[in-house]
Coordinates of C-alpha atoms in Angstrom, one line a residue:
M1 CA 145.0 185.4 157.7
D2 CA 147.9 183.0 158.2
H3 CA 150.5 185.0 160.2
L4 CA 153.5 183.9 158.1
K5 CA 151.6 184.7 154.9
A6 CA 150.7 188.1 156.4
I7 CA 154.4 188.9 156.9
V8 CA 155.3 187.7 153.4
S9 CA 152.5 189.9 152.0
T10 CA 154.1 193.1 153.3
L11 CA 157.1 192.7 151.0
D12 CA 157.3 194.7 147.8
K13 CA 158.9 193.5 144.6
E14 CA 162.4 194.7 145.4
S15 CA 162.3 193.1 148.9
I16 CA 161.0 189.8 147.4
R17 CA 164.0 189.7 145.1
E18 CA 166.4 190.7 147.9
F19 CA 165.0 188.0 150.2
S20 CA 165.4 185.3 147.5
T21 CA 169.1 186.2 147.4
F22 CA 169.4 186.5 151.2
I23 CA 168.0 183.0 151.8
N24 CA 170.9 181.6 149.8
R25 CA 173.6 183.6 151.6
M26 CA 175.1 180.7 153.5
K27 CA 174.9 178.0 150.9
K28 CA 173.3 178.2 147.5
K29 CA 171.5 175.0 146.5
Q30 CA 168.8 173.8 144.1
G31 CA 165.3 173.0 145.2
R32 CA 165.2 174.8 148.6
K33 CA 161.9 173.9 150.3
D34 CA 162.0 177.1 152.4
L35 CA 162.2 179.2 149.3
E36 CA 159.5 177.2 147.6
L37 CA 157.2 177.8 150.6
F38 CA 158.0 181.5 150.4
E39 CA 157.0 181.6 146.8
Y40 CA 153.9 179.6 147.6
L41 CA 152.8 182.1 150.3
L42 CA 153.2 184.9 147.8
I43 CA 150.2 183.6 145.8
D44 CA 147.0 185.5 146.3
E45 CA 144.2 183.7 148.0
G46 CA 141.8 182.4 145.4
Q47 CA 144.5 181.6 142.9
T48 CA 145.4 178.0 142.2
R49 CA 148.8 176.6 141.5
K50 CA 150.1 173.0 141.8
S51 CA 153.0 172.8 144.2
K52 CA 155.1 170.1 146.0
I53 CA 154.6 172.2 149.2
E54 CA 150.8 171.6 149.0
K55 CA 151.5 167.8 149.1
S56 CA 153.8 168.1 152.1
I57 CA 151.2 170.2 153.9
S58 CA 148.7 167.3 153.8
S59 CA 151.2 164.4 154.0
N60 CA 153.6 165.4 156.7
T61 CA 152.4 168.1 159.0
V62 CA 155.4 167.9 161.4
A63 CA 157.9 168.5 158.5
Y64 CA 155.7 171.3 157.2
Y65 CA 155.7 173.3 160.4
A66 CA 159.4 172.8 160.8
L67 CA 159.8 174.3 157.4
R68 CA 157.6 177.2 158.4
R69 CA 159.8 177.9 161.5
R70 CA 162.9 177.8 159.3
L71 CA 161.4 180.3 156.8
L72 CA 160.2 182.5 159.7
K73 CA 163.8 182.6 161.1
H74 CA 165.2 183.6 157.6
L75 CA 162.5 186.3 157.3
T76 CA 163.2 187.7 160.8
D77 CA 166.9 187.9 160.1
F78 CA 166.3 189.5 156.7
L79 CA 163.8 192.1 158.1
V80 CA 166.0 193.0 161.1
L81 CA 169.0 193.7 158.8
K82 CA 166.8 195.6 156.4
Q83 CA 165.4 197.7 159.1
M84 CA 168.9 198.4 160.4
D85 CA 170.0 199.5 156.9
N86 CA 167.0 201.7 156.5
D87 CA 166.9 203.1 160.1
P88 CA 167.3 206.9 159.7
T89 CA 167.5 207.5 163.5
A90 CA 170.9 206.0 163.8
A91 CA 169.6 203.8 166.7
A92 CA 170.6 200.5 165.1
G93 CA 174.2 201.6 164.4
L94 CA 174.5 203.1 167.9
M95 CA 173.4 199.9 169.5
G96 CA 176.0 198.1 167.6
Q97 CA 178.7 200.6 168.7
I98 CA 177.6 200.3 172.3
S99 CA 177.8 196.5 172.2
L100 CA 181.3 196.8 170.6
T101 CA 182.4 199.2 173.4
R102 CA 181.1 196.8 176.1
Y103 CA 183.0 194.0 174.5
L104 CA 186.3 196.1 174.4
F105 CA 185.9 197.2 178.0
R106 CA 185.5 193.5 179.1
Q107 CA 188.6 192.6 177.0
N108 CA 190.5 195.3 179.0
R109 CA 190.9 197.6 176.0
P110 CA 189.8 201.0 177.5
E111 CA 191.5 203.1 174.9
Q112 CA 189.7 201.5 172.0
A113 CA 186.5 201.3 174.0
L114 CA 186.5 205.1 174.7
Y115 CA 187.3 205.9 171.1
Y116 CA 184.1 204.1 169.9
L117 CA 182.1 205.3 172.9
R118 CA 182.9 208.9 172.2
K119 CA 181.9 208.5 168.6
A120 CA 178.6 206.9 169.7
E121 CA 178.0 209.7 172.2
K122 CA 178.4 212.4 169.5
K123 CA 176.1 210.5 167.1
A124 CA 173.5 210.0 169.8
K125 CA 173.4 213.7 170.6
E126 CA 173.1 214.7 166.9
A127 CA 170.3 212.2 166.5
E128 CA 168.6 213.1 169.8
Q129 CA 168.7 209.4 170.9
F130 CA 168.5 210.3 174.6
G131 CA 167.6 206.8 175.7
L132 CA 170.8 205.5 174.1
L133 CA 172.8 208.4 175.6
V134 CA 171.7 207.2 179.0
N135 CA 173.1 203.7 178.2
I136 CA 176.4 205.3 177.0
Y137 CA 176.9 207.3 180.2
L138 CA 175.9 204.3 182.3
L139 CA 178.6 202.3 180.5
R140 CA 181.2 205.0 181.1
I141 CA 180.3 205.0 184.8
E142 CA 180.3 201.2 185.0
F143 CA 183.8 200.9 183.6
A144 CA 185.2 204.2 185.2
F145 CA 187.7 202.1 187.1
L146 CA 189.5 201.5 183.8
T147 CA 189.6 205.2 182.9
P148 CA 190.6 207.0 186.2
E149 CA 191.6 210.1 184.2
I150 CA 187.9 210.9 183.4
D151 CA 186.0 213.1 185.8
I152 CA 183.1 210.8 186.7
S153 CA 181.1 213.7 188.3
D154 CA 180.9 215.3 184.9
V155 CA 179.6 212.0 183.4
V156 CA 177.0 211.8 186.1
E157 CA 175.7 215.3 185.3
Q158 CA 175.5 214.5 181.6
L159 CA 173.6 211.3 182.6
R160 CA 171.1 213.4 184.6
I161 CA 170.5 215.7 181.6
A162 CA 170.1 212.8 179.2
R163 CA 167.7 211.1 181.6
Q164 CA 165.6 214.3 181.9
K165 CA 165.3 214.6 178.1
A166 CA 164.6 210.9 177.7
T167 CA 161.8 211.2 180.2
E168 CA 160.3 214.2 178.5
E169 CA 160.3 212.3 175.2
D170 CA 158.8 209.2 176.8
N171 CA 156.1 211.3 178.5
A172 CA 155.3 213.0 175.2
S173 CA 155.1 209.6 173.4
I174 CA 152.7 208.3 176.1
A175 CA 150.6 211.4 176.0
F176 CA 150.4 211.2 172.2
G177 CA 149.4 207.6 172.3
L178 CA 146.6 208.2 174.9
I179 CA 145.2 211.1 173.0
R180 CA 145.5 209.3 169.6
Q181 CA 143.6 206.4 171.1
A182 CA 140.8 208.6 172.3
L183 CA 140.5 210.3 168.9
L184 CA 140.4 207.0 167.2
Q185 CA 137.5 206.0 169.3
Q186 CA 135.7 209.1 168.2
K187 CA 136.4 208.3 164.5
Q188 CA 135.4 204.7 164.7
K189 CA 132.3 205.0 167.0
G190 CA 131.1 208.5 166.2
Q191 CA 131.4 209.5 169.9
Q192 CA 131.4 213.1 170.9
L193 CA 134.6 213.9 172.7
E194 CA 136.1 217.1 174.3
I195 CA 139.3 216.8 172.3
A196 CA 140.9 220.1 173.4
A197 CA 140.2 219.4 177.0
T198 CA 141.6 215.9 176.7
I199 CA 144.9 217.2 175.2
R200 CA 145.2 219.9 177.9
H201 CA 144.6 217.4 180.7
T202 CA 147.0 214.8 179.3
F203 CA 149.8 217.4 178.7
K204 CA 149.4 218.7 182.2
A205 CA 149.4 215.2 183.7
F206 CA 152.8 214.4 182.0
G207 CA 154.3 217.9 182.6
I208 CA 154.8 218.6 179.0
Q209 CA 156.2 222.2 178.5
E210 CA 156.5 224.5 175.5
T211 CA 160.3 223.7 175.3
I212 CA 159.4 220.5 173.4
L213 CA 158.7 222.6 170.3
E214 CA 162.5 223.1 169.9
R215 CA 162.9 219.4 169.1
P216 CA 161.6 218.1 165.7
K217 CA 160.2 214.8 167.0
L218 CA 158.2 216.3 169.8
L219 CA 157.1 219.3 167.7
Y220 CA 155.8 216.8 165.2
M221 CA 153.9 215.0 168.0
V222 CA 152.3 218.2 169.2
L223 CA 151.4 219.4 165.7
A224 CA 150.0 215.9 164.8
I225 CA 147.7 216.1 167.8
T226 CA 146.7 219.7 167.1
R227 CA 146.0 218.8 163.5
T228 CA 143.7 216.0 164.5
V229 CA 141.7 218.5 166.7
Y230 CA 141.4 220.9 163.8
L231 CA 140.5 218.2 161.3
A232 CA 137.8 216.9 163.7
R233 CA 136.3 220.5 163.8
K234 CA 136.8 221.0 160.1
D235 CA 138.7 224.2 161.1
F236 CA 141.5 224.1 158.5
F237 CA 141.8 227.9 158.3
A238 CA 142.8 228.3 161.9
F239 CA 145.4 225.5 161.7
E240 CA 147.1 226.8 158.5
P241 CA 149.0 229.8 159.9
Y242 CA 149.8 228.0 163.1
I243 CA 151.7 225.0 161.5
I244 CA 153.4 227.2 158.9
D245 CA 154.8 229.5 161.6
Q246 CA 156.0 226.6 163.7
Y247 CA 157.7 225.0 160.6
K248 CA 159.4 228.2 159.6
A249 CA 160.7 228.7 163.1
I250 CA 162.4 225.4 163.2
K251 CA 163.3 224.4 159.7
Q252 CA 166.6 226.4 159.4
T253 CA 168.4 224.8 162.4
A254 CA 166.7 221.6 163.6
F255 CA 166.4 219.1 160.7
T256 CA 169.1 216.5 159.9
V257 CA 169.1 213.0 158.3
H258 CA 168.1 211.6 161.7
N259 CA 164.8 213.5 162.0
H260 CA 164.1 213.8 158.3
F261 CA 160.9 211.8 158.8
Y262 CA 159.5 214.7 160.9
K263 CA 160.4 217.3 158.3
L264 CA 158.5 215.3 155.6
S265 CA 155.6 214.9 158.0
L266 CA 155.3 218.6 158.6
L267 CA 155.7 219.5 154.9
Y268 CA 152.9 217.1 154.1
M269 CA 150.6 218.5 156.8
I270 CA 151.2 222.0 155.4
A271 CA 150.5 221.0 151.8
H272 CA 147.4 219.1 152.9
V273 CA 145.9 222.0 154.9
L274 CA 146.5 224.4 152.1
Y275 CA 144.8 222.0 149.7
R276 CA 141.8 221.7 152.0
N277 CA 141.7 225.5 152.2
R278 CA 141.6 225.5 148.3
K279 CA 144.9 227.3 148.0
F280 CA 146.1 225.1 145.1
S281 CA 149.0 227.2 143.8
E282 CA 150.5 227.3 147.3
T283 CA 149.9 223.6 147.7
R284 CA 151.9 223.0 144.6
K285 CA 154.8 225.0 145.9
Y286 CA 155.0 222.9 149.1
L287 CA 154.5 219.7 147.1
E288 CA 157.5 220.6 145.0
T289 CA 159.6 221.0 148.1
F290 CA 158.1 217.8 149.5
E291 CA 159.0 215.9 146.3
Q292 CA 162.6 217.2 146.5
E293 CA 162.9 216.2 150.2
L294 CA 161.5 212.7 149.4
E295 CA 164.7 212.1 147.4
A296 CA 167.0 213.4 150.1
F297 CA 169.3 211.1 152.0
N298 CA 168.9 208.3 149.4
G299 CA 165.1 208.5 149.7
I300 CA 165.0 206.8 153.1
H301 CA 161.3 207.6 153.7
K302 CA 160.1 207.7 150.1
K303 CA 158.2 204.4 150.4
D304 CA 156.2 205.8 153.3
F305 CA 155.4 209.2 151.9
Y306 CA 155.3 208.7 148.1
P307 CA 151.6 207.4 148.0
K308 CA 150.5 210.5 150.0
Y309 CA 152.4 212.8 147.6
I310 CA 150.6 211.1 144.6
M311 CA 147.2 211.4 146.2
L312 CA 147.6 215.1 147.1
L313 CA 149.0 216.1 143.7
A314 CA 146.2 214.2 142.0
A315 CA 143.7 216.0 144.1
V316 CA 145.1 219.3 143.1
Y317 CA 145.0 218.3 139.4
N318 CA 141.4 217.3 139.9
Y319 CA 140.3 220.6 141.4
E320 CA 142.3 222.6 138.8
G321 CA 140.2 220.9 136.1
N322 CA 142.8 218.3 135.1
V323 CA 141.0 215.1 136.1
D324 CA 142.6 213.2 133.2
Q325 CA 146.0 214.1 134.5
A326 CA 145.0 213.0 138.0
I327 CA 144.0 209.6 136.6
Q328 CA 147.2 209.3 134.6
L329 CA 149.2 210.0 137.7
Y330 CA 147.4 207.1 139.5
D331 CA 148.0 204.8 136.5
A332 CA 151.7 205.6 136.5
F333 CA 151.9 205.0 140.3
Y334 CA 150.1 201.6 140.0
S335 CA 152.4 200.6 137.1
E336 CA 155.4 201.0 139.5
G337 CA 154.0 198.2 141.6
L338 CA 154.9 199.8 144.9
K339 CA 153.6 198.3 148.1
T340 CA 151.3 200.5 150.1
N341 CA 149.9 200.2 153.5
V342 CA 146.2 199.4 154.1
K343 CA 145.0 203.0 154.7
D344 CA 146.8 204.4 151.7
S345 CA 145.6 201.6 149.5
L346 CA 141.9 202.2 150.5
N347 CA 142.3 206.0 150.0
L348 CA 143.9 205.6 146.6
S349 CA 141.0 203.4 145.4
L350 CA 138.3 205.6 146.7
N351 CA 139.9 208.8 145.3
L352 CA 140.4 207.2 141.9
A353 CA 136.7 206.1 142.0
V354 CA 135.8 209.8 142.5
Y355 CA 137.9 210.9 139.6
Y356 CA 136.1 208.5 137.3
F357 CA 132.8 209.8 138.7
N358 CA 133.9 213.3 137.7
K359 CA 134.5 212.1 134.2
K360 CA 131.0 210.4 134.1
H361 CA 132.6 206.9 133.9
F362 CA 130.1 205.6 136.4
E363 CA 130.6 201.9 135.5
K364 CA 134.3 202.3 136.3
T365 CA 133.5 204.1 139.5
N366 CA 131.2 201.3 140.5
E367 CA 133.7 198.7 139.6
L368 CA 136.3 200.3 141.9
L369 CA 133.9 200.7 144.8
I370 CA 132.9 197.0 144.5
S371 CA 136.6 196.0 144.6
L372 CA 137.0 197.5 148.0
Q373 CA 137.0 195.3 151.1
K374 CA 133.8 194.6 153.0
D375 CA 132.2 197.3 155.1
K376 CA 133.1 196.0 158.6
W377 CA 136.7 195.5 157.7
C378 CA 137.0 198.9 156.1
E379 CA 135.3 200.6 159.0
K380 CA 137.8 199.0 161.4
Q381 CA 140.7 200.3 159.4
M382 CA 139.4 203.7 158.4
G383 CA 136.7 204.8 160.9
K384 CA 133.0 205.8 160.5
E385 CA 133.6 209.1 158.7
W386 CA 135.5 207.5 155.9
M387 CA 132.8 204.8 155.6
L388 CA 130.1 207.5 155.5
K389 CA 131.9 209.2 152.6
R390 CA 132.3 205.9 150.8
H391 CA 128.6 205.0 151.2
I392 CA 127.5 208.5 149.9
I393 CA 129.7 208.1 146.8
E394 CA 128.2 204.6 146.3
M395 CA 124.7 206.0 146.6
L396 CA 125.3 208.8 144.1
T397 CA 126.9 206.3 141.7
Q398 CA 123.9 204.1 141.8
Y399 CA 121.7 207.1 140.9
E400 CA 123.9 208.0 138.0
L401 CA 123.7 204.4 136.8
G402 CA 119.9 204.8 136.7
N403 CA 119.3 202.4 139.7
I404 CA 116.7 204.6 141.4
E405 CA 115.3 202.0 143.8
I406 CA 118.8 200.9 144.8
T407 CA 119.7 204.6 145.4
L408 CA 116.7 205.2 147.7
N409 CA 117.5 201.9 149.6
R410 CA 121.1 203.1 150.1
I411 CA 119.9 206.4 151.5
R412 CA 117.6 204.7 154.0
S413 CA 120.4 202.3 154.9
I414 CA 122.8 205.3 155.5
E415 CA 120.2 207.1 157.6
R416 CA 119.7 204.0 159.8
Y417 CA 123.3 203.0 160.2
Y418 CA 124.6 206.5 161.0
A419 CA 121.6 207.7 163.1
V420 CA 123.8 208.2 166.2
L421 CA 126.5 210.0 164.2
F422 CA 124.0 212.3 162.6
E423 CA 122.9 213.6 166.0
L424 CA 126.4 215.2 166.4
P425 CA 126.4 218.9 165.3
L426 CA 129.2 218.2 162.8
Y427 CA 127.2 215.7 160.9
R428 CA 123.7 217.2 161.0
R429 CA 124.2 218.8 157.6
V430 CA 124.9 215.4 156.1
K431 CA 121.6 214.1 157.4
R432 CA 119.8 217.1 155.8
F433 CA 121.8 216.7 152.6
L434 CA 120.5 213.1 152.3
K435 CA 116.9 214.3 152.8
F436 CA 117.3 216.8 150.0
V437 CA 118.7 214.1 147.7
K438 CA 115.8 211.9 148.5
L439 CA 113.4 214.8 147.9
Y440 CA 115.0 215.5 144.5
I441 CA 114.7 211.9 143.5
T442 CA 111.1 211.3 144.6
D443 CA 109.6 214.8 143.9
P444 CA 111.9 216.8 141.6
E445 CA 109.2 219.5 141.1
E446 CA 109.4 220.3 144.8
L447 CA 113.0 221.6 144.4
T448 CA 113.3 224.4 141.8
E449 CA 116.1 226.7 140.8
D450 CA 114.1 229.5 142.4
N451 CA 113.8 228.0 145.8
F452 CA 116.8 225.7 145.9
F453 CA 119.3 228.2 147.5
S454 CA 116.9 229.7 150.0
R455 CA 115.8 226.2 151.2
L456 CA 119.3 224.9 151.5
T457 CA 120.5 228.0 153.3
A458 CA 117.5 227.8 155.7
N459 CA 118.4 224.2 156.4
M460 CA 122.1 225.0 157.0
I461 CA 123.2 222.9 154.0
L462 CA 124.6 225.7 151.8
P463 CA 128.3 226.0 152.9
P464 CA 129.8 229.4 153.6
E465 CA 132.1 230.1 150.6
E466 CA 134.9 231.6 152.7
Q467 CA 135.5 228.7 155.0
E468 CA 134.4 225.4 153.6
D469 CA 136.7 222.6 152.6
T470 CA 136.7 220.8 149.2
Q471 CA 135.3 217.4 150.3
T472 CA 132.1 219.0 151.8
M473 CA 131.6 221.2 148.8
A474 CA 131.8 218.2 146.4
F475 CA 128.6 216.6 147.7
Y476 CA 126.8 220.0 147.8
C477 CA 127.9 220.7 144.2
W478 CA 126.4 217.4 143.0
L479 CA 122.9 218.4 144.3
K480 CA 123.4 221.9 142.9
S481 CA 124.3 220.5 139.5
K482 CA 121.1 218.5 139.4
I483 CA 118.8 221.4 140.3
L484 CA 120.6 223.7 137.8
K485 CA 120.6 220.9 135.2
K486 CA 124.4 221.5 134.5
D487 CA 127.4 219.3 134.4
Y488 CA 128.5 218.3 137.9
Y489 CA 132.3 218.6 137.4
T490 CA 131.9 222.0 135.8
I491 CA 129.8 223.2 138.8
L492 CA 132.4 221.7 141.2
L493 CA 135.3 223.6 139.5
E494 CA 133.3 226.9 139.4
T495 CA 132.4 226.6 143.1
V496 CA 135.7 225.4 144.5
N497 CA 137.8 227.9 142.5
F498 CA 135.7 230.9 143.3
P499 CA 138.3 233.7 143.9
I500 CA 137.7 234.2 147.6
F501 CA 141.3 234.7 148.5
S502 CA 142.2 237.5 146.2

């Protein structure tokens, strides 16, 4: 995609309106070519529209690229200012205060410089901006000759402490990045990886200690890594009490506007793991808190988390038997016209396709699946496991549409493409599941209600009711519904809501 068009495509409706005003901030005039180019780049590929810009592209290449550079400068200025306005960490404001202080020192105004520097120091400590604290103390030391009344040895000691904390945070960020990259390789390529050993080795290499759990940002990093490990193992039950205990230990004292992002992240993790453990009433309670926190501090992170809130609440509706309510929630969300990132957009579409599947609206399901991007692109964005789920849903949809040969071809295609993945212990059940689906289609008399459960149990396909997550059970329930000749969604609700936690 054209890089400038890619930047323009990230803007939501409100940002588009704001930019159109921003571009005229210096001098408002009619017929701005840079604004016309901006509007031209907003057009989706494949649509046609006559424009003077199109003529200039072909007639005067030099002028066109000069126009692109001008538009890019406007966009850069606009986005920088917007990021500063929306920055919840206080970093942008602090950098401005530090620059002002340096200017005042150089103008021989130490009294005013110290006034703003002390304000910046207080704010940096509250926001845990240790890198900026280092800059503040270095500035005080650099201009100490203008403030001889200040004990410089005390400033040096504060600098040492700030540097130590900044280094801890940097090391945690590096470790998190390295571990996340390794886990991403596992997701995308289906590689078997010793995740727990990788985390232990990386933490040890960077000297990361348990004290980091006292700081929201670093606690979030550790829990995000730990969550990924548990998700990879499908061990949601072990993760649930761990994250809830960690959150309760820190929530009363540590969270402020500056680290509100991490509070929202932890609340979402808790709600999500409760949902995967089929504790829907408890999920709702945390989602209520989550929704309230989304509005806190003028909704500074609502854009990032609101799609996830919608998806999780809709999933709860679906498993509580209110699939119509789940679809209505999606319809209301789409009508708002909010911009979503690539991963959220793909997950929203796939989840909605599943809800229509549950209602037996298979044509609508197929329509949504076809509308998704091509396989290679989606796999690059989402990983192999997501693509496997998508391909199984597509295969089941084709069967429900009566396309038996297409269904069998899809099964064979899945078996070939994911052959390496199916050799991993975690995915062997999926391979056996596909074989049973194929057997049901080609020789339905072979699978009877009498032998169905014993054969699935013998082949390790029947999931243990106590510790199986909702997504795995959904595919099993489809096969179960066919053997029992009952409605799939009814079987799904009966199985998922079996009272195992009473």
